[in-house]
XYZ file of C-alpha atoms in Angstrom:
660
model
C 44.013 165.781 148.945
C 43.659 161.966 150.465
C 44.770 159.247 148.131
C 42.597 156.218 148.022
C 43.913 153.162 149.499
C 45.653 150.466 147.194
C 43.652 147.504 146.582
C 45.435 144.533 147.866
C 47.369 142.402 145.363
C 45.475 139.215 144.514
C 47.611 136.230 145.100
C 48.720 134.161 142.080
C 46.594 131.006 140.966
C 48.502 127.891 141.695
C 46.375 124.806 141.804
C 44.370 125.308 138.593
C 42.269 122.488 136.523
C 44.316 123.184 133.307
C 47.623 122.858 135.421
C 46.333 119.640 136.970
C 45.409 118.267 133.618
C 48.658 119.389 131.742
C 50.670 117.878 134.751
C 48.742 114.514 134.399
C 49.393 114.611 130.521
C 53.104 115.026 131.068
C 52.955 112.332 133.715
C 52.386 109.751 131.058
C 55.460 110.781 128.675
C 57.898 111.022 131.717
C 56.782 107.844 133.741
C 56.903 105.523 130.760
C 60.273 106.857 129.972
C 61.665 106.396 133.337
C 59.991 102.806 133.949
C 62.032 101.813 130.622
C 65.060 103.714 131.847
C 64.905 101.842 135.212
C 64.548 98.744 133.876
C 67.230 98.999 131.245
C 70.139 100.483 133.442
C 68.582 100.751 137.015
C 68.788 104.378 137.016
C 66.125 106.967 136.503
C 66.262 110.747 135.836
C 64.779 113.858 137.414
C 62.237 115.238 135.391
C 61.737 118.509 137.141
C 63.429 120.638 134.580
C 61.906 119.081 131.483
C 58.351 119.114 132.647
C 58.884 122.950 133.664
C 60.277 123.670 130.130
C 57.321 121.752 128.481
C 54.869 123.454 131.017
C 55.922 126.952 130.029
C 56.169 126.314 126.269
C 52.379 125.246 126.564
C 50.962 127.550 129.234
C 52.565 130.556 127.493
C 49.696 130.735 124.907
C 47.348 131.386 127.795
C 47.413 135.151 129.005
C 46.930 134.604 132.730
C 49.391 131.576 132.993
C 52.091 132.409 135.895
C 54.959 130.979 137.561
C 53.353 129.494 140.304
C 51.042 127.542 138.011
C 53.868 126.340 135.939
C 55.333 124.974 139.230
C 52.397 123.088 140.055
C 52.778 121.257 136.737
C 56.506 120.453 137.333
C 55.593 119.211 140.651
C 52.974 116.749 139.544
C 55.048 115.468 136.452
C 58.188 115.142 138.457
C 56.552 113.277 141.330
C 55.024 110.719 138.882
C 58.234 110.288 137.105
C 60.184 109.661 140.228
C 57.528 107.227 141.217
C 58.683 105.042 138.356
C 61.645 103.759 140.321
C 59.141 101.349 141.855
C 60.612 98.997 139.018
C 63.584 98.642 141.244
C 61.603 95.989 143.228
C 58.150 95.045 141.604
C 59.623 93.086 138.808
C 61.516 90.647 141.384
C 58.071 89.120 142.033
C 57.935 87.923 138.211
C 61.698 86.893 138.566
C 60.857 84.630 141.746
C 57.945 83.404 140.115
C 55.272 84.737 142.504
C 53.429 86.781 139.841
C 52.850 86.085 136.272
C 52.025 89.721 135.461
C 51.412 92.707 137.235
C 47.577 92.861 139.035
C 46.608 96.296 138.094
C 44.872 97.652 141.104
C 47.146 95.537 143.512
C 50.215 97.608 141.876
C 48.139 100.783 141.711
C 47.392 100.422 145.682
C 50.975 99.659 146.557
C 52.340 102.851 144.668
C 49.650 105.032 145.865
C 50.052 103.974 149.601
C 53.674 104.083 149.638
C 53.655 107.359 147.721
C 51.218 109.144 149.921
C 53.249 107.967 152.937
C 56.350 109.491 151.343
C 54.913 112.895 150.697
C 53.508 112.820 154.329
C 56.890 111.872 155.800
C 58.738 114.479 153.876
C 56.592 117.456 155.138
C 58.199 118.026 158.472
C 61.502 117.634 157.162
C 60.899 120.921 154.513
C 61.688 123.324 157.330
C 65.245 121.588 158.297
C 66.299 120.344 154.979
C 64.955 123.074 152.426
C 64.313 126.465 154.491
C 66.775 125.836 157.260
C 69.664 124.353 155.413
C 72.411 125.391 153.027
C 71.712 122.095 150.923
C 72.333 123.138 147.131
C 69.283 120.981 145.769
C 70.934 121.315 142.194
C 67.951 120.202 140.469
C 65.397 122.345 142.470
C 67.434 125.491 141.921
C 67.759 124.673 138.184
C 64.090 124.229 137.690
C 63.355 127.447 139.872
C 65.777 129.459 137.578
C 64.077 127.818 134.309
C 60.607 129.024 135.762
C 61.858 132.426 136.607
C 63.264 133.071 133.148
C 60.285 131.688 131.382
C 57.758 133.894 133.340
C 59.498 137.182 133.616
C 60.440 138.332 130.137
C 60.121 137.770 126.376
C 63.610 136.459 126.478
C 62.637 133.869 128.651
C 59.888 132.733 126.133
C 62.503 132.493 123.431
C 64.733 130.434 125.932
C 61.858 127.966 126.683
C 61.104 127.779 122.910
C 64.654 126.882 122.393
C 64.860 124.401 125.150
C 61.802 122.512 123.948
C 63.455 122.259 120.504
C 66.452 120.859 122.134
C 64.600 118.288 124.109
C 62.737 117.204 120.646
C 66.081 117.213 118.546
C 67.606 114.968 121.432
C 64.787 112.623 121.414
C 64.811 112.351 117.653
C 68.503 111.564 117.895
C 68.233 108.907 120.360
C 64.941 107.415 119.066
C 66.745 107.505 115.528
C 69.755 105.428 116.452
C 67.641 102.917 118.546
C 65.361 102.726 115.308
C 68.388 102.017 113.206
C 69.375 99.147 115.685
C 65.948 97.637 115.513
C 66.334 97.565 111.807
C 69.694 95.718 112.348
C 71.580 98.590 109.944
C 73.771 99.084 113.054
C 74.781 97.102 116.123
C 73.085 97.595 119.354
C 75.967 96.512 121.554
C 79.422 95.109 121.519
C 80.983 92.567 123.734
C 83.986 90.407 123.669
C 85.387 88.166 126.564
C 88.938 86.873 126.580
C 91.573 84.842 128.632
C 94.397 86.460 130.626
C 96.702 83.855 131.148
C 94.999 81.323 133.918
C 92.039 83.515 134.365
C 89.515 85.571 131.990
C 87.678 88.967 132.000
C 85.472 90.804 129.578
C 84.670 93.998 127.788
C 81.387 95.351 126.884
C 79.085 98.227 125.832
C 75.882 99.160 124.730
C 75.354 101.726 121.891
C 72.667 103.558 123.947
C 72.147 107.252 123.626
C 70.135 106.895 126.974
C 73.432 106.187 128.788
C 75.027 109.326 127.457
C 72.130 111.201 128.821
C 72.375 109.847 132.111
C 76.099 110.476 132.458
C 75.657 114.177 131.318
C 73.005 114.642 134.106
C 74.986 112.757 136.883
C 78.059 114.785 136.428
C 81.869 114.293 135.986
C 82.289 113.042 139.911
C 79.472 110.431 139.686
C 80.713 109.458 136.445
C 84.366 108.986 137.455
C 83.299 107.214 140.674
C 81.181 104.633 138.239
C 84.233 104.220 136.185
C 86.434 103.283 139.239
C 83.821 100.733 140.163
C 83.695 99.399 136.771
C 87.435 98.959 136.867
C 87.419 97.240 140.451
C 84.863 94.790 138.928
C 86.238 93.930 135.557
C 89.879 94.439 136.236
C 90.202 93.200 139.672
C 87.326 91.013 140.711
C 86.371 89.415 137.578
C 89.759 88.124 136.823
C 90.557 87.257 140.747
C 87.412 85.001 140.848
C 87.522 83.566 137.636
C 90.972 82.332 138.256
C 89.456 79.636 140.661
C 87.036 78.378 137.870
C 88.344 75.319 136.247
C 86.914 76.501 132.676
C 85.237 73.356 131.984
C 82.343 75.496 130.764
C 82.520 77.746 127.757
C 84.606 81.310 128.380
C 81.305 83.266 127.947
C 79.553 81.182 130.747
C 82.346 81.395 133.113
C 82.795 85.262 132.927
C 79.134 85.893 132.974
C 78.703 83.506 136.022
C 81.342 84.734 138.098
C 80.036 88.493 137.570
C 76.300 87.460 137.934
C 76.544 85.131 141.074
C 79.767 86.578 142.599
C 80.762 90.384 141.764
C 77.246 91.786 141.859
C 77.090 90.751 145.322
C 80.187 92.258 146.240
C 78.607 95.546 144.703
C 75.528 94.968 146.707
C 77.720 95.348 150.047
C 79.401 98.390 148.842
C 75.798 99.962 147.881
C 74.359 98.834 151.388
C 77.496 100.652 153.399
C 77.163 103.763 151.319
C 73.255 103.955 152.205
C 74.033 103.321 155.912
C 76.711 105.897 155.810
C 74.115 108.514 154.209
C 71.702 107.960 157.054
C 74.385 108.446 159.825
C 75.148 111.869 158.324
C 71.726 113.369 158.629
C 70.404 112.278 162.286
C 70.789 115.786 163.344
C 68.676 117.461 160.440
C 66.071 114.784 160.781
C 65.607 115.826 164.692
C 65.710 119.381 163.742
C 63.227 119.134 161.043
C 60.526 117.366 163.540
C 61.200 119.908 166.342
C 60.456 122.752 163.494
C 57.345 121.239 162.333
C 56.013 120.834 165.926
C 56.809 124.419 166.478
C 54.816 125.612 163.458
C 51.909 123.520 164.712
C 51.880 125.045 168.171
C 52.263 128.677 166.518
C 49.080 128.338 164.304
C 47.095 126.787 167.110
C 48.104 129.793 169.134
C 46.583 132.105 166.639
C 49.847 133.232 164.620
C 49.362 133.576 161.029
C 52.280 132.234 158.972
C 53.379 133.727 155.564
C 51.811 131.846 152.460
C 55.455 130.411 151.657
C 55.562 128.675 155.132
C 52.189 126.925 155.459
C 52.814 123.212 155.066
C 49.982 120.912 155.383
C 49.220 120.889 159.256
C 50.731 118.278 161.386
C 47.160 117.002 162.335
C 46.304 116.408 158.764
C 49.731 114.758 157.932
C 49.309 112.201 161.100
C 45.853 111.444 159.786
C 46.691 110.852 156.230
C 49.300 108.335 157.800
C 47.032 106.750 159.911
C 44.422 106.236 157.019
C 46.836 104.693 154.775
C 47.470 101.847 157.346
C 44.423 100.084 156.900
C 44.646 99.540 152.951
C 48.219 98.691 153.590
C 47.184 96.009 156.162
C 44.631 94.783 153.641
C 47.434 94.582 150.965
C 49.546 92.436 152.928
C 46.827 90.315 154.134
C 45.551 89.595 150.511
C 48.971 89.261 149.067
C 49.812 86.554 151.550
C 46.872 84.638 151.616
C 47.390 80.872 151.829
C 50.949 81.380 152.823
C 53.018 80.981 156.299
C 52.426 84.608 157.049
C 48.685 83.632 157.926
C 49.875 81.154 160.602
C 50.486 84.244 162.458
C 48.685 87.040 160.707
C 48.420 89.597 163.407
C 51.768 89.450 164.682
C 53.464 89.391 161.398
C 51.186 92.021 159.403
C 51.224 94.076 162.440
C 54.872 93.930 162.785
C 55.447 94.668 159.178
C 53.125 98.020 159.506
C 55.504 98.947 162.382
C 58.419 98.096 160.149
C 57.000 100.165 157.229
C 56.709 103.246 159.400
C 59.836 103.343 161.021
C 61.912 102.304 158.223
C 59.792 104.670 155.922
C 60.545 107.742 158.006
C 64.252 107.053 157.974
C 64.141 106.572 154.408
C 62.439 109.710 153.654
C 65.010 111.692 155.682
C 68.040 109.869 153.842
C 66.532 110.222 150.370
C 65.421 113.800 150.876
C 69.048 114.894 152.416
C 70.821 113.032 149.310
C 68.405 114.464 146.969
C 69.510 117.935 148.430
C 73.102 117.385 148.427
C 73.461 115.811 144.916
C 70.176 115.686 143.220
C 67.499 113.416 143.014
C 68.892 111.510 140.182
C 72.185 110.360 142.405
C 70.213 109.858 145.649
C 71.040 106.248 146.956
C 67.591 105.128 146.368
C 68.752 101.613 145.260
C 70.848 101.299 148.311
C 68.321 102.153 150.687
C 65.935 99.499 148.897
C 68.719 97.003 149.465
C 68.697 97.693 153.325
C 64.963 97.602 153.214
C 64.704 94.241 151.706
C 67.556 92.781 153.831
C 65.797 94.163 157.273
C 62.353 92.746 155.952
C 63.925 89.146 155.105
C 65.683 89.044 158.534
C 62.815 89.652 160.319
C 60.862 86.903 158.649
C 63.753 84.622 159.122
C 63.415 85.475 163.030
C 59.894 84.434 162.855
C 59.649 81.487 160.643
C 63.410 80.196 160.618
C 64.815 78.554 157.373
C 62.196 75.851 155.905
C 63.293 72.903 153.561
C 59.797 73.360 151.665
C 60.814 75.465 148.394
C 57.107 76.659 148.142
C 57.172 78.050 151.910
C 60.269 79.593 151.375
C 59.277 81.344 147.797
C 56.146 82.602 149.735
C 58.282 84.511 152.454
C 60.477 85.716 149.874
C 57.592 87.225 147.815
C 56.177 88.677 150.887
C 59.472 90.462 151.730
C 59.720 91.892 148.332
C 56.073 93.017 148.614
C 56.920 94.762 151.778
C 59.938 96.065 150.367
C 58.089 97.571 147.225
C 55.751 99.783 149.471
C 58.855 101.094 151.401
C 60.300 101.618 148.144
C 57.371 103.927 147.166
C 57.872 106.120 150.272
C 61.678 106.014 149.064
C 61.041 107.178 145.553
C 58.782 110.120 146.487
C 60.559 111.477 149.391
C 63.583 111.465 147.091
C 61.736 114.142 144.728
C 59.542 116.080 147.171
C 62.070 118.190 149.029
C 63.813 118.867 145.521
C 60.380 120.215 144.232
C 59.499 122.096 147.633
C 62.903 123.974 147.224
C 61.692 124.920 143.780
C 58.671 126.279 145.141
C 60.513 128.091 148.006
C 62.538 129.784 145.317
C 59.612 130.985 143.520
C 57.368 131.851 146.431
C 55.090 129.124 146.038
C 52.616 127.855 149.024
C 54.200 124.478 150.416
C 50.871 122.933 151.196
C 49.398 123.494 147.624
C 52.625 121.809 146.303
C 52.024 119.019 148.810
C 48.808 118.537 147.493
C 50.136 118.577 143.956
C 52.737 116.008 144.854
C 49.691 113.385 146.137
C 48.029 114.153 142.983
C 51.337 113.332 141.068
C 51.517 109.994 143.178
C 48.114 109.075 141.892
C 48.560 109.811 138.300
C 51.924 108.063 138.199
C 50.172 104.924 139.930
C 47.655 104.703 137.161
C 50.175 104.543 134.489
C 53.045 102.313 135.977
C 51.352 99.075 135.669
C 50.260 99.404 132.248
C 53.890 100.117 131.175
C 55.147 97.398 133.242
C 52.817 94.789 131.876
C 53.611 95.940 128.329
C 57.166 95.602 128.553
C 57.015 92.365 130.507
C 54.711 90.845 127.987
C 56.854 91.766 125.111
C 60.400 92.290 125.728
C 60.525 90.392 129.366
C 63.250 90.690 132.031
C 66.403 89.068 132.162
C 66.239 85.782 134.290
C 62.254 85.646 134.005
C 61.094 82.256 131.997
C 60.732 82.956 128.436
C 62.922 86.219 128.461
C 63.901 86.780 124.937
C 66.916 88.615 123.222
C 65.530 91.816 123.927
C 64.784 91.292 127.489
C 65.522 94.166 129.949
C 67.948 93.696 132.551
C 65.904 95.231 135.532
C 69.261 95.262 137.721
C 68.008 96.437 140.918
C 65.100 94.171 140.903
C 67.276 91.272 140.060
C 69.833 91.913 143.020
C 66.806 92.925 145.609
C 65.351 89.662 144.737
C 68.673 87.785 144.972
C 69.174 89.138 148.224
C 65.748 88.160 149.656
C 66.217 84.634 148.240
C 69.739 84.239 149.958
C 68.460 85.407 153.240
C 65.262 83.411 153.444
C 66.927 80.371 151.536
C 69.781 80.315 153.878
C 72.518 81.096 151.601
C 72.945 84.890 151.895
C 76.425 85.192 150.156
C 77.391 86.969 153.378
C 81.263 86.714 152.576
C 80.786 88.146 149.184
C 78.447 91.151 150.980
C 81.149 91.479 153.650
C 83.882 91.943 151.034
C 81.796 94.744 149.241
C 81.207 96.432 152.390
C 84.967 96.511 153.003
C 85.405 98.144 149.904
C 82.472 100.507 150.543
C 84.564 101.717 153.777
C 87.616 102.232 151.865
C 85.768 104.247 149.289
C 84.000 106.165 152.220
C 87.386 107.197 153.767
C 88.694 108.035 150.430
C 85.623 110.303 149.685
C 85.727 111.906 153.073
C 89.617 112.872 152.488
C 89.004 114.101 149.168
C 86.091 116.187 150.296
C 88.396 117.853 153.133
C 91.170 118.539 150.642
C 88.611 120.260 148.406
C 89.083 117.847 145.422
C 86.337 116.109 143.139
C 84.669 113.738 145.521
C 84.223 109.883 144.785
C 80.490 108.940 145.781
C 80.613 105.675 147.492
C 77.147 104.630 145.782
C 78.409 105.255 142.650
C 81.501 103.167 143.078
C 79.064 100.526 144.283
C 76.923 101.004 141.312
C 79.908 100.707 138.977
C 80.851 97.353 140.488
C 77.194 96.084 140.483
C 75.903 97.003 136.710
C 77.311 94.955 133.924
C 79.949 97.041 131.774
C 77.466 97.083 128.997
C 75.324 99.466 131.229
C 78.212 101.508 132.795
C 80.860 102.253 130.352
C 79.263 105.059 128.347
C 77.825 106.771 131.543
C 81.367 107.942 132.455
C 81.738 109.032 128.497
C 78.479 110.885 128.970
C 79.766 112.477 132.118
C 83.104 113.649 130.544
C 80.776 115.096 127.437
C 78.686 117.111 129.806
C 82.068 118.206 131.929
C 83.441 119.726 128.806
C 80.178 120.801 127.714
C 79.676 122.717 130.891
C 83.217 124.029 130.810
C 82.400 125.601 127.300
C 79.076 126.990 128.649
C 80.632 128.998 131.436
C 82.559 131.095 128.758
C 79.528 132.094 127.005
C 77.628 135.409 127.413
C 74.679 133.728 129.255
C 76.257 130.447 131.266
C 73.154 129.558 133.066
C 71.238 129.256 129.790
C 74.016 127.377 128.089
C 74.508 124.727 130.670
C 70.543 124.388 130.855
C 70.527 123.781 127.139
C 73.021 120.960 127.972
C 70.722 119.436 130.587
C 67.722 119.280 128.184
C 69.840 117.816 125.350
C 71.097 115.016 127.755
C 67.203 114.681 128.952
C 65.917 114.295 125.253
C 68.777 111.592 124.712
C 67.082 109.517 127.719
C 63.273 110.448 126.844
C 63.921 109.530 123.283
C 65.168 106.146 123.682
C 62.951 105.388 126.611
C 59.887 106.066 124.751
C 61.303 104.124 121.506
C 61.848 101.354 123.936
C 57.803 101.363 125.275
C 56.898 101.851 121.369
C 58.778 98.985 120.256
C 57.578 96.753 122.911
C 54.033 97.540 121.478
C 55.234 96.678 118.075
C 56.345 93.436 119.243
C 53.139 92.714 120.875
C 51.462 93.398 117.573
C 54.002 91.480 115.496
C 53.524 88.208 117.852
C 49.625 88.600 118.308
C 49.386 85.336 116.600
C 51.973 83.446 118.803
C 54.283 82.150 115.947
C 56.887 79.585 116.856
C 59.538 80.873 117.034
C 58.603 84.107 118.468
C 59.464 87.199 116.454
C 62.084 89.166 117.971
C 63.149 91.594 115.385
C 59.875 92.581 113.565
C 61.700 96.010 112.267
C 64.915 94.134 111.052
C 65.579 95.208 107.423
C 68.542 92.946 106.675
C 69.811 89.437 107.849
C 72.662 88.159 109.631
C 74.864 88.648 106.384
C 74.931 92.540 107.317
C 76.021 91.803 111.131
C 79.624 92.881 110.320
C 78.718 95.989 108.386
C 76.359 97.063 111.277
C 79.241 96.255 113.905
C 81.424 98.639 112.296
C 78.850 101.374 111.446
C 77.614 101.525 115.054
C 80.475 103.546 116.333
C 80.299 106.041 113.441
C 76.910 106.604 113.446
C 76.715 106.819 117.190
C 79.654 109.079 117.806
C 78.319 111.376 114.538
C 74.901 111.690 116.152
C 76.296 112.837 119.467
C 78.629 115.260 117.903
C 75.622 116.610 115.852
C 73.340 117.066 118.974
C 75.892 118.806 120.879
C 76.880 121.085 118.071
C 73.269 122.042 117.404
C 72.906 122.685 120.908
C 75.990 124.885 121.410
C 74.816 126.806 118.375
C 71.365 127.352 119.778
C 72.883 128.480 123.168
C 75.048 130.683 121.437
C 72.510 132.801 119.486
C-alpha cells in the first residue's frame, strides 16, 4: 500500500499587519525613552529584549502568533529606538543658534534618509559579520533566547509574563523616585566643589535610576572603564588644570569652567582615538562581507536557489535604494544652506558632501556593526564616530572656505557641518542596531530580506516620532548652553561636544592641544586594554574611558555603581536552577529603570508646558513641588535612603520572581 505524499510545510508568517502595527506602537514608547536618555546622559539603550518581551506578552493572545512574527515586531521597535541616538547631533543646531526649534519634516527627512542608508549599507555586511564570524552579539543572542523560550512552551509564556511584570515594576520604581524628586520631597542630585591646597576639584551625583539601569546593561568592564575615566578627569585633570587658575571667580565657576572648556576636549580626543582604533580592527571583515554579498548576487543571477535564511535584499535593490536617497539628501543640503556661503559653490560643495556621506557612511556602518557584534549595541562607539564625522566635515569646509572673520558666515558653515553630520549619524545609529537584529533573526530562522524591510519600517516610524519628542523637551526643559535654558535643562552632552568641535575647527580655535592630550591618553588606554585582553583578564574599553573623562561626574558616578550591582546580580543568577532566565530578569529590571525615568521625563516636560501655557514671569520650573526651600535639608538626607531602598526593593523582588 502506497503512502500519500506529505504536504509541504507552510512557512510561518513573518511580515503581518498586526505585527507592523504593534511594532509601530512599541516604537513610540521606546523612542521617547531613548530620546530622553540620550539628552540626559549621552547614552541610549538597546530595546531588542524589552521589545521582544512586550511583543510576546501581547501576541500570545492570538492563536496563530509565531516566533518569526514576534521577531519582526522587536526588529521594528529596536530600529526605531536606536535611531533616537540622532539626539547626539541635532540639538547642536539649537546650541549654535541656527535653529530655534526642530522643523518637523526636515528632521523626519534627515532621520529617514540616513536611516535607510544605514540599513542598505549593512546588508552586504550580514554575511561577513553575522553568519561568517564568531562575534558574540550579546544583545542579539539574548533576544533570540527570549523569543525561543516564549514560543516553545507554556513555561515560556509564564517567563514572559514575569518579564513584563519586572519591566513594569522597574518602571514604576524609577518613575516613582523621579516623581518624588519633582515634588521636592527628595533631592534629585548632590554636588560639592572644594579646594585642595592651591587647586580645586569637585564631586557630584545625580539620583537617577536611569543611570543604575544603564550601568547594569553595559556591564562591569565598561562600568570600570568609565570609573577610571572619571578618576582621570576629577582626580587628575581638573585639579591639575585648575591649579593654573588665579581663582578670581567663585570656586564653582572655576571648577565648572575648567571641566567644560578643557577637560571635555581631552575626553573628546580619547573618544576619537578609540573610534579610529575600532575601524582599523575591522578592515578585513568589511572586505570579506562585500565579497560574500557579490558572490550571493552572482549565484542568484545564475539560477541558484538560496535558503530562506540566506536571502538578503538583492544587491541591485540595495544599490538602487542608495542612489534613490541621494537626490533627497542633496535637496536637504541645498535647502538648509540657502543664503549661506555654501551657495557660492553649490555644485562642488553639495556634490562633495554627498560623496563624503557615502564614503564615511559605509565605513561607519562597518565600524558600528562590528562593535555592536563585539560588545553590544549599547556599548558601540557611535558617539566617537560622530566626533570623527564632524571633524572631517568641518575640515573639508575649512579647506574650501578657509577661516572667516565674519561671525555670521562662520556660523552658517558650522551649522552646515552639523547638518551633514546628522545625516551620517543616522547611518551610524541604524547600522549599530541592524546586525544585532539580523543575528537574532539568524538564530530563530527568519528571512533576512523581510527583516531588512522591517528595519526600514522601523526607521520611518522612529523618524515620525523623534522631532515631536525633541521639540517638546526643547520647549519645556531646554538644553544646557542654549538661550533661556532653565534649571531642569537636559545636558545633551554629545550634541554639546560635537557642536563645540565644529565651532573650534571652523572658528579657528579647535583646542588641538587638548584633543591631542586626550588622544595620547587614548593610545595608552588602548595598549593597556590589549595587554589585558591577551592576558585573559577583564578589558578596559578605551571608548568607555573617554566617556568617563568627557561626561560630568553627576552623569557617570552611578553607572559604575549600576554595573557593580549588575555584576553581583549575575553572579547570583548563575547559581540558580535557570541561570539564563534569572540573568534575563535582571536585564529587564534594568531596562524598566531606564524606561520609567525616561518616560516620566517626557511626561514632566508636558506638565511644564501646561503650567507655563500663560507664559508667567518668572517661568514655573517646579510645577509639582509640594514643599518649599525650608524642606531642602530634609530632602537632601532623605534622598540616598529612599534611592537605595527602592533599588534594593526592585532587585529583591526580581530575584524572588526569578527563583519561583
